[in-house]
PDB file of C-alpha atoms in Angstrom:
ATOM      1  CA  MET A 120       0.049  -0.237   0.032  1.00  0.00           C
ATOM      2  CA  THR A 121       1.638   4.102  -0.910  1.00  0.00           C
ATOM      3  CA  VAL A 122       1.928   6.045   1.531  1.00  0.00           C
ATOM      4  CA  GLN A 123       0.882   9.785   1.133  1.00  0.00           C
ATOM      5  CA  MET A 124       3.194  11.953   2.305  1.00  0.00           C
ATOM      6  CA  PHE A 125       2.509  15.814   2.383  1.00  0.00           C
ATOM      7  CA  CYS A 126       5.507  17.813   2.359  1.00  0.00           C
ATOM      8  CA  VAL A 127       6.095  21.769   3.782  1.00  0.00           C
ATOM      9  CA  PRO A 128       8.902  23.562   2.188  1.00  0.00           C
ATOM     10  CA  HIS A 129      11.280  26.029   4.397  1.00  0.00           C
ATOM     11  CA  ALA A 130      11.136  29.347   4.119  1.00  0.00           C
ATOM     12  CA  GLY A 131      10.915  31.099   1.110  1.00  0.00           C
ATOM     13  CA  GLY A 132      10.499  27.585  -0.942  1.00  0.00           C
ATOM     14  CA  THR A 133       7.443  26.572  -2.855  1.00  0.00           C
ATOM     15  CA  ALA A 134       6.347  22.851  -3.694  1.00  0.00           C
ATOM     16  CA  SER A 135       8.305  22.932  -6.259  1.00  0.00           C
ATOM     17  CA  ALA A 136      10.920  21.913  -3.925  1.00  0.00           C
ATOM     18  CA  PHE A 137       9.618  18.089  -3.962  1.00  0.00           C
ATOM     19  CA  ARG A 138       9.445  18.484  -7.762  1.00  0.00           C
ATOM     20  CA  ARG A 139      11.190  15.707  -8.229  1.00  0.00           C
ATOM     21  CA  TRP A 140      11.027  13.836  -5.162  1.00  0.00           C
ATOM     22  CA  ASN A 141       8.463  10.979  -6.661  1.00  0.00           C
ATOM     23  CA  ASP A 142      11.060   9.629  -8.976  1.00  0.00           C
ATOM     24  CA  GLN A 143      13.781   9.854  -6.354  1.00  0.00           C
ATOM     25  CA  ILE A 144      11.831   8.645  -2.876  1.00  0.00           C
ATOM     26  CA  GLY A 145      10.679   4.845  -3.416  1.00  0.00           C
ATOM     27  CA  ASP A 146       8.611   2.296  -3.733  1.00  0.00           C
ATOM     28  CA  GLY A 147       5.462   2.909  -0.876  1.00  0.00           C
ATOM     29  CA  LEU A 148       5.673   6.699  -0.401  1.00  0.00           C
ATOM     30  CA  ALA A 149       3.606   9.485  -2.588  1.00  0.00           C
ATOM     31  CA  VAL A 150       4.838  12.484  -2.254  1.00  0.00           C
ATOM     32  CA  ILE A 151       2.609  15.382  -2.537  1.00  0.00           C
ATOM     33  CA  PRO A 152       3.928  19.003  -1.948  1.00  0.00           C
ATOM     34  CA  LEU A 153       1.819  21.700  -0.056  1.00  0.00           C
ATOM     35  CA  GLU A 154       1.910  24.933  -1.487  1.00  0.00           C
ATOM     36  CA  LEU A 155       1.719  28.033   1.044  1.00  0.00           C
ATOM     37  CA  ALA A 156       0.327  31.793   0.248  1.00  0.00           C
ATOM     38  CA  GLY A 157       1.711  33.944  -1.751  1.00  0.00           C
ATOM     39  CA  ARG A 158       4.317  32.214  -4.176  1.00  0.00           C
ATOM     40  CA  GLY A 159       3.701  29.595  -7.147  1.00  0.00           C
ATOM     41  CA  PRO A 160       0.243  29.457  -8.111  1.00  0.00           C
ATOM     42  CA  ARG A 161      -0.731  31.025  -5.480  1.00  0.00           C
ATOM     43  CA  ALA A 162       1.280  34.293  -5.843  1.00  0.00           C
ATOM     44  CA  ASN A 163      -1.343  36.693  -5.886  1.00  0.00           C
ATOM     45  CA  ASP A 164      -2.557  35.583  -1.675  1.00  0.00           C
ATOM     46  CA  PRO A 165      -1.857  37.277   0.551  1.00  0.00           C
ATOM     47  CA  PHE A 166       0.903  35.204   2.806  1.00  0.00           C
ATOM     48  CA  SER A 167      -0.618  33.884   6.164  1.00  0.00           C
ATOM     49  CA  PRO A 168       0.002  35.983   8.537  1.00  0.00           C
ATOM     50  CA  ASP A 169       1.122  33.527  11.427  1.00  0.00           C
ATOM     51  CA  VAL A 170       1.447  29.513  11.441  1.00  0.00           C
ATOM     52  CA  PRO A 171      -1.966  28.986  13.044  1.00  0.00           C
ATOM     53  CA  ALA A 172      -3.113  30.963   9.628  1.00  0.00           C
ATOM     54  CA  ALA A 173      -0.675  28.757   7.845  1.00  0.00           C
ATOM     55  CA  VAL A 174      -1.741  25.409   9.414  1.00  0.00           C
ATOM     56  CA  THR A 175      -5.710  26.189   8.649  1.00  0.00           C
ATOM     57  CA  ASP A 176      -5.019  26.489   4.986  1.00  0.00           C
ATOM     58  CA  LEU A 177      -2.735  24.171   4.570  1.00  0.00           C
ATOM     59  CA  ILE A 178      -4.770  21.291   6.254  1.00  0.00           C
ATOM     60  CA  ASP A 179      -7.756  22.464   4.527  1.00  0.00           C
ATOM     61  CA  GLN A 180      -5.266  21.423   1.260  1.00  0.00           C
ATOM     62  CA  LEU A 181      -4.367  18.244   2.295  1.00  0.00           C
ATOM     63  CA  THR A 182      -7.809  17.397   3.194  1.00  0.00           C
ATOM     64  CA  SER A 183      -8.516  18.049  -0.352  1.00  0.00           C
ATOM     65  CA  LYS A 184      -6.136  15.471  -1.348  1.00  0.00           C
ATOM     66  CA  ARG A 185      -6.328  12.675   1.063  1.00  0.00           C
ATOM     67  CA  ASP A 186      -7.126   9.284  -0.576  1.00  0.00           C
ATOM     68  CA  GLY A 187      -8.142   7.267   2.758  1.00  0.00           C
ATOM     69  CA  SER A 188      -4.809   5.561   2.992  1.00  0.00           C
ATOM     70  CA  LEU A 189      -1.899   6.699   5.934  1.00  0.00           C
ATOM     71  CA  PHE A 190      -0.303   9.684   5.170  1.00  0.00           C
ATOM     72  CA  VAL A 191       2.661  11.154   6.841  1.00  0.00           C
ATOM     73  CA  LEU A 192       3.424  14.692   7.380  1.00  0.00           C
ATOM     74  CA  PHE A 193       6.906  16.590   6.315  1.00  0.00           C
ATOM     75  CA  GLY A 194       8.582  19.680   6.908  1.00  0.00           C
ATOM     76  CA  HIS A 195      11.861  21.496   6.177  1.00  0.00           C
ATOM     77  CA  CYS A 196      12.714  24.048   9.177  1.00  0.00           C
ATOM     78  CA  MET A 197      10.141  26.619   8.914  1.00  0.00           C
ATOM     79  CA  GLY A 198       7.582  23.510   7.550  1.00  0.00           C
ATOM     80  CA  ALA A 199       8.867  21.380  10.595  1.00  0.00           C
ATOM     81  CA  VAL A 200       7.099  24.305  12.969  1.00  0.00           C
ATOM     82  CA  ILE A 201       3.963  23.990  10.332  1.00  0.00           C
ATOM     83  CA  ALA A 202       3.902  20.082   9.601  1.00  0.00           C
ATOM     84  CA  PHE A 203       4.414  19.691  13.808  1.00  0.00           C
ATOM     85  CA  GLU A 204       1.545  22.147  14.463  1.00  0.00           C
ATOM     86  CA  MET A 205      -0.481  20.473  11.688  1.00  0.00           C
ATOM     87  CA  ALA A 206      -0.252  17.222  13.621  1.00  0.00           C
ATOM     88  CA  ARG A 207      -1.286  18.824  16.811  1.00  0.00           C
ATOM     89  CA  ARG A 208      -4.375  20.439  15.528  1.00  0.00           C
ATOM     90  CA  LEU A 209      -5.073  16.648  13.834  1.00  0.00           C
ATOM     91  CA  ARG A 210      -5.047  15.368  16.973  1.00  0.00           C
ATOM     92  CA  GLY A 211      -7.776  13.129  17.883  1.00  0.00           C
ATOM     93  CA  ALA A 212      -9.907  13.875  14.608  1.00  0.00           C
ATOM     94  CA  ASP A 213     -10.576  10.943  12.496  1.00  0.00           C
ATOM     95  CA  ASP A 214      -7.752  11.619   9.931  1.00  0.00           C
ATOM     96  CA  GLU A 215      -4.259  11.659  11.635  1.00  0.00           C
ATOM     97  CA  PRO A 216      -0.874  10.976  10.335  1.00  0.00           C
ATOM     98  CA  VAL A 217       1.245   8.087  11.124  1.00  0.00           C
ATOM     99  CA  LEU A 218       4.400  10.051  11.257  1.00  0.00           C
ATOM    100  CA  LEU A 219       5.957  13.448  11.563  1.00  0.00           C
ATOM    101  CA  VAL A 220       9.401  13.915   9.691  1.00  0.00           C
ATOM    102  CA  VAL A 221      10.963  17.180  10.248  1.00  0.00           C
ATOM    103  CA  SER A 222      13.999  17.820   8.814  1.00  0.00           C
ATOM    104  CA  GLY A 223      16.807  20.886   9.569  1.00  0.00           C
ATOM    105  CA  ARG A 224      14.773  21.918  13.141  1.00  0.00           C
ATOM    106  CA  ASN A 225      15.404  21.900  16.757  1.00  0.00           C
ATOM    107  CA  PRO A 226      12.539  21.252  18.868  1.00  0.00           C
ATOM    108  CA  PRO A 227       9.571  24.315  18.854  1.00  0.00           C
ATOM    109  CA  HIS A 228      10.275  26.036  21.554  1.00  0.00           C
ATOM    110  CA  LEU A 229      13.707  27.322  20.061  1.00  0.00           C
ATOM    111  CA  PRO A 230      13.751  30.184  18.195  1.00  0.00           C
ATOM    112  CA  ASN A 231      16.207  30.663  15.539  1.00  0.00           C
ATOM    113  CA  GLU A 232      18.797  32.444  16.087  1.00  0.00           C
ATOM    114  CA  TRP A 233      19.721  32.856  12.316  1.00  0.00           C
ATOM    115  CA  SER A 234      16.893  34.370  11.855  1.00  0.00           C
ATOM    116  CA  ARG A 235      16.626  37.073  14.321  1.00  0.00           C
ATOM    117  CA  LYS A 236      20.491  37.704  12.623  1.00  0.00           C
ATOM    118  CA  VAL A 237      19.307  38.200   9.237  1.00  0.00           C
ATOM    119  CA  ALA A 238      15.661  40.067   9.951  1.00  0.00           C
ATOM    120  CA  PRO A 239      17.373  44.081   9.475  1.00  0.00           C
ATOM    121  CA  LEU A 240      19.764  42.926   7.094  1.00  0.00           C
ATOM    122  CA  SER A 241      19.083  45.181   3.206  1.00  0.00           C
ATOM    123  CA  ASP A 242      18.588  42.746   0.721  1.00  0.00           C
ATOM    124  CA  ASP A 243      22.078  42.391  -1.010  1.00  0.00           C
ATOM    125  CA  GLU A 244      23.294  41.775   2.573  1.00  0.00           C
ATOM    126  CA  LEU A 245      20.055  38.744   2.840  1.00  0.00           C
ATOM    127  CA  PHE A 246      20.965  37.061  -0.631  1.00  0.00           C
ATOM    128  CA  THR A 247      24.657  37.309   0.921  1.00  0.00           C
ATOM    129  CA  GLU A 248      23.597  35.310   3.405  1.00  0.00           C
ATOM    130  CA  LEU A 249      21.300  32.830   1.875  1.00  0.00           C
ATOM    131  CA  VAL A 250      24.089  32.133  -0.545  1.00  0.00           C
ATOM    132  CA  ALA A 251      26.565  31.032   2.484  1.00  0.00           C
ATOM    133  CA  VAL A 252      23.757  28.649   3.883  1.00  0.00           C
ATOM    134  CA  GLY A 253      22.834  26.925   0.958  1.00  0.00           C
ATOM    135  CA  GLY A 254      19.976  28.412   0.527  1.00  0.00           C
ATOM    136  CA  VAL A 255      19.965  29.785  -2.943  1.00  0.00           C
ATOM    137  CA  PRO A 256      19.035  27.825  -5.535  1.00  0.00           C
ATOM    138  CA  LYS A 257      21.924  27.542  -8.500  1.00  0.00           C
ATOM    139  CA  GLY A 258      21.804  29.550 -11.070  1.00  0.00           C
ATOM    140  CA  LEU A 259      20.025  32.012  -9.453  1.00  0.00           C
ATOM    141  CA  SER A 260      21.755  35.734  -9.806  1.00  0.00           C
ATOM    142  CA  ARG A 261      20.383  38.636  -7.034  1.00  0.00           C
ATOM    143  CA  ALA A 262      18.692  40.212 -10.238  1.00  0.00           C
ATOM    144  CA  MET A 263      16.281  36.788 -10.011  1.00  0.00           C
ATOM    145  CA  ALA A 264      16.183  37.030  -6.223  1.00  0.00           C
ATOM    146  CA  ARG A 265      14.164  40.045  -6.746  1.00  0.00           C
ATOM    147  CA  ALA A 266      10.754  38.279  -6.034  1.00  0.00           C
ATOM    148  CA  PHE A 267      12.062  35.223  -4.108  1.00  0.00           C
ATOM    149  CA  LEU A 268      13.201  37.621  -1.290  1.00  0.00           C
ATOM    150  CA  PRO A 269      10.238  39.546  -0.394  1.00  0.00           C
ATOM    151  CA  ILE A 270       8.541  35.733   0.400  1.00  0.00           C
ATOM    152  CA  PHE A 271      11.602  34.684   2.239  1.00  0.00           C
ATOM    153  CA  ARG A 272      11.137  37.074   4.567  1.00  0.00           C
ATOM    154  CA  ALA A 273       7.520  37.137   5.227  1.00  0.00           C
ATOM    155  CA  ASP A 274       8.387  33.254   6.100  1.00  0.00           C
ATOM    156  CA  GLN A 275      11.171  34.461   8.770  1.00  0.00           C
ATOM    157  CA  ALA A 276       8.814  37.022  10.412  1.00  0.00           C
ATOM    158  CA  MET A 277       5.767  34.294  10.342  1.00  0.00           C
ATOM    159  CA  VAL A 278       8.571  32.206  12.319  1.00  0.00           C
ATOM    160  CA  ARG A 279       9.916  34.822  14.268  1.00  0.00           C
ATOM    161  CA  GLY A 280       6.316  35.012  16.157  1.00  0.00           C
ATOM    162  CA  TYR A 281       5.958  31.326  16.310  1.00  0.00           C
ATOM    163  CA  ASP A 282       5.476  30.227  19.537  1.00  0.00           C
ATOM    164  CA  ALA A 283       4.846  26.298  20.687  1.00  0.00           C
ATOM    165  CA  GLY A 284       2.617  27.707  23.935  1.00  0.00           C
ATOM    166  CA  GLY A 285       4.895  24.561  25.514  1.00  0.00           C
ATOM    167  CA  PRO A 286       5.315  20.573  24.653  1.00  0.00           C
ATOM    168  CA  GLU A 287       1.256  20.496  25.769  1.00  0.00           C
ATOM    169  CA  PRO A 288      -1.101  19.340  23.864  1.00  0.00           C
ATOM    170  CA  ARG A 289       1.668  16.526  22.894  1.00  0.00           C
ATOM    171  CA  ILE A 290       1.423  14.598  19.065  1.00  0.00           C
ATOM    172  CA  SER A 291       0.395  11.192  18.707  1.00  0.00           C
ATOM    173  CA  GLN A 292       2.906  10.022  16.035  1.00  0.00           C
ATOM    174  CA  PRO A 293       6.736   9.281  16.675  1.00  0.00           C
ATOM    175  CA  VAL A 294       8.838  11.598  14.909  1.00  0.00           C
ATOM    176  CA  LEU A 295      11.579  11.222  12.871  1.00  0.00           C
ATOM    177  CA  ALA A 296      14.052  14.017  13.110  1.00  0.00           C
ATOM    178  CA  LEU A 297      17.011  14.458  10.355  1.00  0.00           C
ATOM    179  CA  ALA A 298      19.751  16.642  10.282  1.00  0.00           C
ATOM    180  CA  GLY A 299      22.671  17.505   8.267  1.00  0.00           C
ATOM    181  CA  ASP A 300      26.206  16.757   9.615  1.00  0.00           C
ATOM    182  CA  ASP A 301      27.527  20.273   8.542  1.00  0.00           C
ATOM    183  CA  ASP A 302      24.314  22.032   9.830  1.00  0.00           C
ATOM    184  CA  PHE A 303      24.464  25.158  12.262  1.00  0.00           C
ATOM    185  CA  MET A 304      21.573  25.711  12.739  1.00  0.00           C
ATOM    186  CA  THR A 305      20.526  22.623  14.155  1.00  0.00           C
ATOM    187  CA  SER A 306      22.223  20.765  17.775  1.00  0.00           C
ATOM    188  CA  ASP A 307      23.186  17.091  18.361  1.00  0.00           C
ATOM    189  CA  SER A 308      22.414  17.727  21.827  1.00  0.00           C
ATOM    190  CA  LEU A 309      19.367  19.605  21.039  1.00  0.00           C
ATOM    191  CA  LEU A 310      17.343  17.292  18.297  1.00  0.00           C
ATOM    192  CA  PRO A 311      16.520  14.104  21.042  1.00  0.00           C
ATOM    193  CA  GLY A 312      13.716  17.083  23.129  1.00  0.00           C
ATOM    194  CA  TRP A 313      11.464  16.740  20.119  1.00  0.00           C
ATOM    195  CA  ALA A 314      10.203  13.887  22.625  1.00  0.00           C
ATOM    196  CA  ASP A 315       8.665  16.624  25.196  1.00  0.00           C
ATOM    197  CA  TYR A 316       6.452  17.323  22.474  1.00  0.00           C
ATOM    198  CA  THR A 317       5.386  13.939  21.193  1.00  0.00           C
ATOM    199  CA  GLU A 318       3.798  10.841  23.640  1.00  0.00           C
ATOM    200  CA  ARG A 319       5.623   8.272  20.819  1.00  0.00           C
ATOM    201  CA  SER A 320       9.496   7.901  19.899  1.00  0.00           C
ATOM    202  CA  VAL A 321      11.552  10.299  18.599  1.00  0.00           C
ATOM    203  CA  THR A 322      14.489   8.766  16.105  1.00  0.00           C
ATOM    204  CA  VAL A 323      17.271  11.274  14.993  1.00  0.00           C
ATOM    205  CA  CYS A 324      18.714  10.368  12.206  1.00  0.00           C
ATOM    206  CA  LYS A 325      22.159  12.163  10.212  1.00  0.00           C
ATOM    207  CA  LEU A 326      22.932  13.055   6.568  1.00  0.00           C
ATOM    208  CA  PRO A 327      25.640  14.315   5.361  1.00  0.00           C
ATOM    209  CA  GLY A 328      25.784  18.134   4.499  1.00  0.00           C
ATOM    210  CA  ASN A 329      24.721  22.052   5.321  1.00  0.00           C
ATOM    211  CA  HIS A 330      21.325  23.169   6.247  1.00  0.00           C
ATOM    212  CA  TYR A 331      19.549  21.825   2.890  1.00  0.00           C
ATOM    213  CA  PHE A 332      20.734  18.861   2.810  1.00  0.00           C
ATOM    214  CA  VAL A 333      18.059  17.165   2.820  1.00  0.00           C
ATOM    215  CA  TYR A 334      17.245  17.649  -0.583  1.00  0.00           C
ATOM    216  CA  ASN A 335      19.976  16.425  -1.665  1.00  0.00           C
ATOM    217  CA  TRP A 336      19.389  12.796   0.213  1.00  0.00           C
ATOM    218  CA  VAL A 337      15.938  12.141  -0.806  1.00  0.00           C
ATOM    219  CA  ALA A 338      16.317   8.052  -1.396  1.00  0.00           C
ATOM    220  CA  GLU A 339      17.950   8.234   2.117  1.00  0.00           C
ATOM    221  CA  VAL A 340      14.837  10.084   3.450  1.00  0.00           C
ATOM    222  CA  GLY A 341      12.765   7.958   1.593  1.00  0.00           C
ATOM    223  CA  GLN A 342      14.418   4.460   3.097  1.00  0.00           C
ATOM    224  CA  PHE A 343      14.947   6.177   6.904  1.00  0.00           C
ATOM    225  CA  ILE A 344      10.823   6.902   6.617  1.00  0.00           C
ATOM    226  CA  ARG A 345       9.960   2.896   5.073  1.00  0.00           C
ATOM    227  CA  GLU A 346      12.300   1.898   8.066  1.00  0.00           C
ATOM    228  CA  GLN A 347       9.894   4.166  11.160  1.00  0.00           C
ATOM    229  CA  LEU A 348       6.611   2.996   9.687  1.00  0.00           C
ATOM    230  CA  LEU A 349       7.690  -0.356   9.561  1.00  0.00           C
ATOM    231  CA  ASP A 350       7.703   0.283  13.506  1.00  0.00           C
ATOM    232  CA  VAL A 351       4.196   2.022  13.186  1.00  0.00           C
ATOM    233  CA  GLU A 352       2.644  -0.899  11.499  1.00  0.00           C
ATOM    234  CA  VAL A 353       4.426  -3.130  14.133  1.00  0.00           C
ATOM    235  CA  THR A 354       2.200  -0.568  17.223  1.00  0.00           C
ATOM    236  CA  ARG A 355      -0.815   0.022  15.583  1.00  0.00           C
TER     237      ARG A 355
END
């Protein structure tokens, strides 16, 4: 049986970040990207003002794409926070995810200090910072980034205003936490802290790379998820 995998991108990202994932992730997973407002085909929609609004928006999208199979929520960085809050919102519903995959993000109560650092920067300075951390697609020039930077800034503002409000309510799914071994935005000592936010287990897996590592290791991510789903099936 194929498991649906609903994906939320990083700040400034679009659903196209997952365009090739279905070709790479392996058997048993159907990747379904979710598109946040204000970008891609939704460029004319106003940005979500806060994380709860983004959660409502994306749950509506998810519901319209459900096929009755099991499903997984995946999010990278900002997307990890949104996916986590989606799992919280769906707790106790008739249709809940069986697994939460969080990538490139420490536990929800810990702010992203880099986001605070870059907030006051000019567009040129911000573009330079994004290049340094691998957040600019290859071939995207400063001029071409003119439309991208406002999206990134809106997403970052949304995340800076986010407050998890403590670990309760905890989610009812196990958590798979992924991190790059050269990602300064996550910490080996802090990642296990996701355990405070779930009633189930937390598994931390590392892969080579910087903050955007996950987009280079899609097949490996798929294997990690399939291994987790085997445990889910055993305990169902």
